[in-house]
Short mmCIF file of C-alpha atoms in Angstrom, two decimals:
data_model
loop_
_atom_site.label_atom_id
_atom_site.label_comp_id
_atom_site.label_asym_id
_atom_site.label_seq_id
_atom_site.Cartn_x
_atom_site.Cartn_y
_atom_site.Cartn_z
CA UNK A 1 37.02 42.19 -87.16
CA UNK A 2 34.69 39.89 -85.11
CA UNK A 3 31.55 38.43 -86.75
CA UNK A 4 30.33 36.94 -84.32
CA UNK A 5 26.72 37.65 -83.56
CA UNK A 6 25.90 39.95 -80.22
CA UNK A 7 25.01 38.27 -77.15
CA UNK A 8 21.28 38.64 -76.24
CA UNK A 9 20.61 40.27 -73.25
CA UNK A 10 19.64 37.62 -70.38
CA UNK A 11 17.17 39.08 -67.89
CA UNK A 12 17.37 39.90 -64.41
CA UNK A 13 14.98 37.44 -61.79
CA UNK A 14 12.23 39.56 -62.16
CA UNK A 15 12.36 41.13 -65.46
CA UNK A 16 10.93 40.04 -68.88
CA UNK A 17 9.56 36.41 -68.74
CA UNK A 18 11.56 36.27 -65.47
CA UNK A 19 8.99 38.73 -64.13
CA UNK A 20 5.23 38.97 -63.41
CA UNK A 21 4.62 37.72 -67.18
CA UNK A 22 6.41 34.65 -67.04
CA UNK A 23 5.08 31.42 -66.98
CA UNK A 24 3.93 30.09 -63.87
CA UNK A 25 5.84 27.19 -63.66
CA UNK A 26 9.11 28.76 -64.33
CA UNK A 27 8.37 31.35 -61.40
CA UNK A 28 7.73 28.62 -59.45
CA UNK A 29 11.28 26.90 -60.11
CA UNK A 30 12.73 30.41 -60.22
CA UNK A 31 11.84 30.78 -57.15
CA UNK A 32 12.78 27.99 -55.16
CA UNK A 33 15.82 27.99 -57.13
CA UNK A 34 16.50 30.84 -55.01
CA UNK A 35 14.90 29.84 -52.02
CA UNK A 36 17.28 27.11 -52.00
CA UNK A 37 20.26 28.71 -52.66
CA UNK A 38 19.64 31.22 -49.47
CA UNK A 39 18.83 28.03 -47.38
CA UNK A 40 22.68 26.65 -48.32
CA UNK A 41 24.32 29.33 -47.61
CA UNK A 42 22.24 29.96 -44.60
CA UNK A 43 23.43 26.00 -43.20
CA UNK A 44 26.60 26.13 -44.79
CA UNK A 45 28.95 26.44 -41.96
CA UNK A 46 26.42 23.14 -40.02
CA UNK A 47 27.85 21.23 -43.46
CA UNK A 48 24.00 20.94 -43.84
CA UNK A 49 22.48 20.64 -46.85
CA UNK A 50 19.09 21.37 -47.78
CA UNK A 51 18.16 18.10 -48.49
CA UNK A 52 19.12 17.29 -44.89
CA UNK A 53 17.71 19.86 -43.32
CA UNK A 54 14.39 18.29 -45.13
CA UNK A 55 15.05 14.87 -43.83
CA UNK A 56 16.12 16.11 -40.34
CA UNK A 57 12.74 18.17 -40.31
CA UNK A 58 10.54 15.06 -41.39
CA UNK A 59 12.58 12.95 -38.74
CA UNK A 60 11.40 15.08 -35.75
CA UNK A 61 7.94 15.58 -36.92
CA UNK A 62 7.11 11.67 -37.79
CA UNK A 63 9.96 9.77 -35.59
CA UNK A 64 10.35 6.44 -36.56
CA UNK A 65 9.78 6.10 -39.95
CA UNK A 66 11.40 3.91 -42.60
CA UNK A 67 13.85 5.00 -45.40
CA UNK A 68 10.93 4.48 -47.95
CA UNK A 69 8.26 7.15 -45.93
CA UNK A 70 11.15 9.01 -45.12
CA UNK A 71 12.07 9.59 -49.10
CA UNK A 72 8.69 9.69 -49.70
CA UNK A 73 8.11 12.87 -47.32
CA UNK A 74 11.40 14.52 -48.17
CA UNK A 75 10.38 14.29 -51.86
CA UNK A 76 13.74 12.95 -52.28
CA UNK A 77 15.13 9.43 -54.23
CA UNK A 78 15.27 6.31 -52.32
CA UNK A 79 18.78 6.32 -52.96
CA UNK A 80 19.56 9.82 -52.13
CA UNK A 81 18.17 9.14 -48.99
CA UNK A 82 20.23 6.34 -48.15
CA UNK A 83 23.21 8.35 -48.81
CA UNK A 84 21.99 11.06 -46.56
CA UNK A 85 20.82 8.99 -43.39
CA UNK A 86 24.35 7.30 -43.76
CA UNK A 87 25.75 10.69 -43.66
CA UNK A 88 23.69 11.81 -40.68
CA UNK A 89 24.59 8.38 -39.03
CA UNK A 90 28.24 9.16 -39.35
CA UNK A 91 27.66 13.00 -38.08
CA UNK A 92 26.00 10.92 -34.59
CA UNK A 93 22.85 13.29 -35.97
CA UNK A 94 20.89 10.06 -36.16
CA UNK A 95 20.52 6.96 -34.44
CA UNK A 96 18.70 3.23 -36.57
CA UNK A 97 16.82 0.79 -34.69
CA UNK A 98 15.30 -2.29 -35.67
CA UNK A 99 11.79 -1.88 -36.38
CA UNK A 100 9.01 -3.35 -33.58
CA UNK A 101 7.34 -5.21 -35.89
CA UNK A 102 9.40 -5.67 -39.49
CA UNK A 103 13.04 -7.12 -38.90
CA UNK A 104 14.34 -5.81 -42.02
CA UNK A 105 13.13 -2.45 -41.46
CA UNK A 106 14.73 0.31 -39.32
CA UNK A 107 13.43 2.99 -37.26
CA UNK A 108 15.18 6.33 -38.13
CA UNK A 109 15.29 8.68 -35.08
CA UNK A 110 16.81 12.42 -34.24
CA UNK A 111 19.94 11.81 -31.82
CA UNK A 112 20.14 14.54 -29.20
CA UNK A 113 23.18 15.86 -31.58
CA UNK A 114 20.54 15.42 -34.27
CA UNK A 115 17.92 17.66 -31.85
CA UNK A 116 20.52 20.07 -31.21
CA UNK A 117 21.81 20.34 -34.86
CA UNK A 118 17.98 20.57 -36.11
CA UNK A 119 17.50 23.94 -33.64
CA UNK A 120 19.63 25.75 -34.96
CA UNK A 121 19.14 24.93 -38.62
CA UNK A 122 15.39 25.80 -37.99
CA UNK A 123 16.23 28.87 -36.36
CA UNK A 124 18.38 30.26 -39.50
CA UNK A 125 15.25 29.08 -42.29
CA UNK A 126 12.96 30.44 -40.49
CA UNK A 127 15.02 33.68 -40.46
CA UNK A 128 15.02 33.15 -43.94
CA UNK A 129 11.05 32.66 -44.28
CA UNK A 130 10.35 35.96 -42.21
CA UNK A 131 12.24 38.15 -44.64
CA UNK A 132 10.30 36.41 -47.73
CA UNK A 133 6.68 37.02 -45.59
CA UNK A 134 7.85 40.15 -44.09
CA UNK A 135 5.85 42.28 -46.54
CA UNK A 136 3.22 40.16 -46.58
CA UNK A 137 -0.21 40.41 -44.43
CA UNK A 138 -1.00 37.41 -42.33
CA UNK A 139 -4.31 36.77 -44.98
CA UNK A 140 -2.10 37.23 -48.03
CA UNK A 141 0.86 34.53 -46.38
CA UNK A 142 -2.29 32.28 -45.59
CA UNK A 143 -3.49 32.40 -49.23
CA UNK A 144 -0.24 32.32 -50.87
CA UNK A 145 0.26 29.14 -48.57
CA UNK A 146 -3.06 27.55 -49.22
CA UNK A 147 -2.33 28.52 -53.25
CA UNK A 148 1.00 26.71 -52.81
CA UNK A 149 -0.40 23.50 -51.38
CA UNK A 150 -2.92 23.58 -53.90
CA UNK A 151 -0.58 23.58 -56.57
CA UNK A 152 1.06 20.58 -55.10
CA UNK A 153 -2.07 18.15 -54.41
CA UNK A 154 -3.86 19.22 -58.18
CA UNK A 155 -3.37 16.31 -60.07
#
């Protein structure tokens, strides 16, 4: 005989507190829970992983930068960075230089491997992005984005 007490039943993404009646914030991590998982398997085969993909994306869009901006922008550790520009470095996806101006400080820069890799990453999350906006009006993508960055700059 087992006396053991039955399992509850775990919800579904989407149902019960998972659903419309949860709480914010854990819709919010629900979601990019999932976001992110789609993203890995999405870059898996590159041997990308979303936090590269992040620091790859902030390297093309603000060349140059240090470590420290660079983590800062990513919204990643210091010391996860590190690891990942190292990474990067040894993938030829990158390329240091000393800084102009600060001699202990390096300027981070996309490689044309780095350029190349980037592409087709971008091509594959934005894939991914269409399908989430797909049913979604260009007004209700611009307020759901505008909601979004609003929820990240309230203090």
């Amino acid at each position: 005989m087992d006396d053991a007490a039955p399992k509850p039943l775990i919800p579904q993404a989407g149902e019960d507190k998972r659903g419309e009646n949860g709480y914010l914030g854990y819709l919010l991590r629900q979601a990019a829970g999932a976001y992110r998982h789609r993203v890995e398997r999405a870059l898996a085969d590159l041997r990308v992983t979303p936090p590269q993909f992040s620091v790859l994306t902030m390297l093309a869009t603000y060349p140059g930068i240090s470590n420290a901006d660079l983590a800062r922008l990513a919204l990643l550790t210091p010391q996860t960075v590190s690891t990942i520009v190292a990474n990067l470095e040894r993938a030829r996806a990158i390329v240091r230089q000393p800084h102009h101006y600060h001699g202990r400080i390096q300027r981070i820069d996309l490689s044309e491997t780095g350029k190349s890799l980037l592409a087709t990453c971008r091509e594959r999350v934005h894939g991914i992005e269409q399908k989430l906006t797909g049913g979604l009006s260009r007004e209700e993508e611009s307020a759901l984005r505008k909601w979004l960055v609003r929820v990240a700059t309230s203090a």
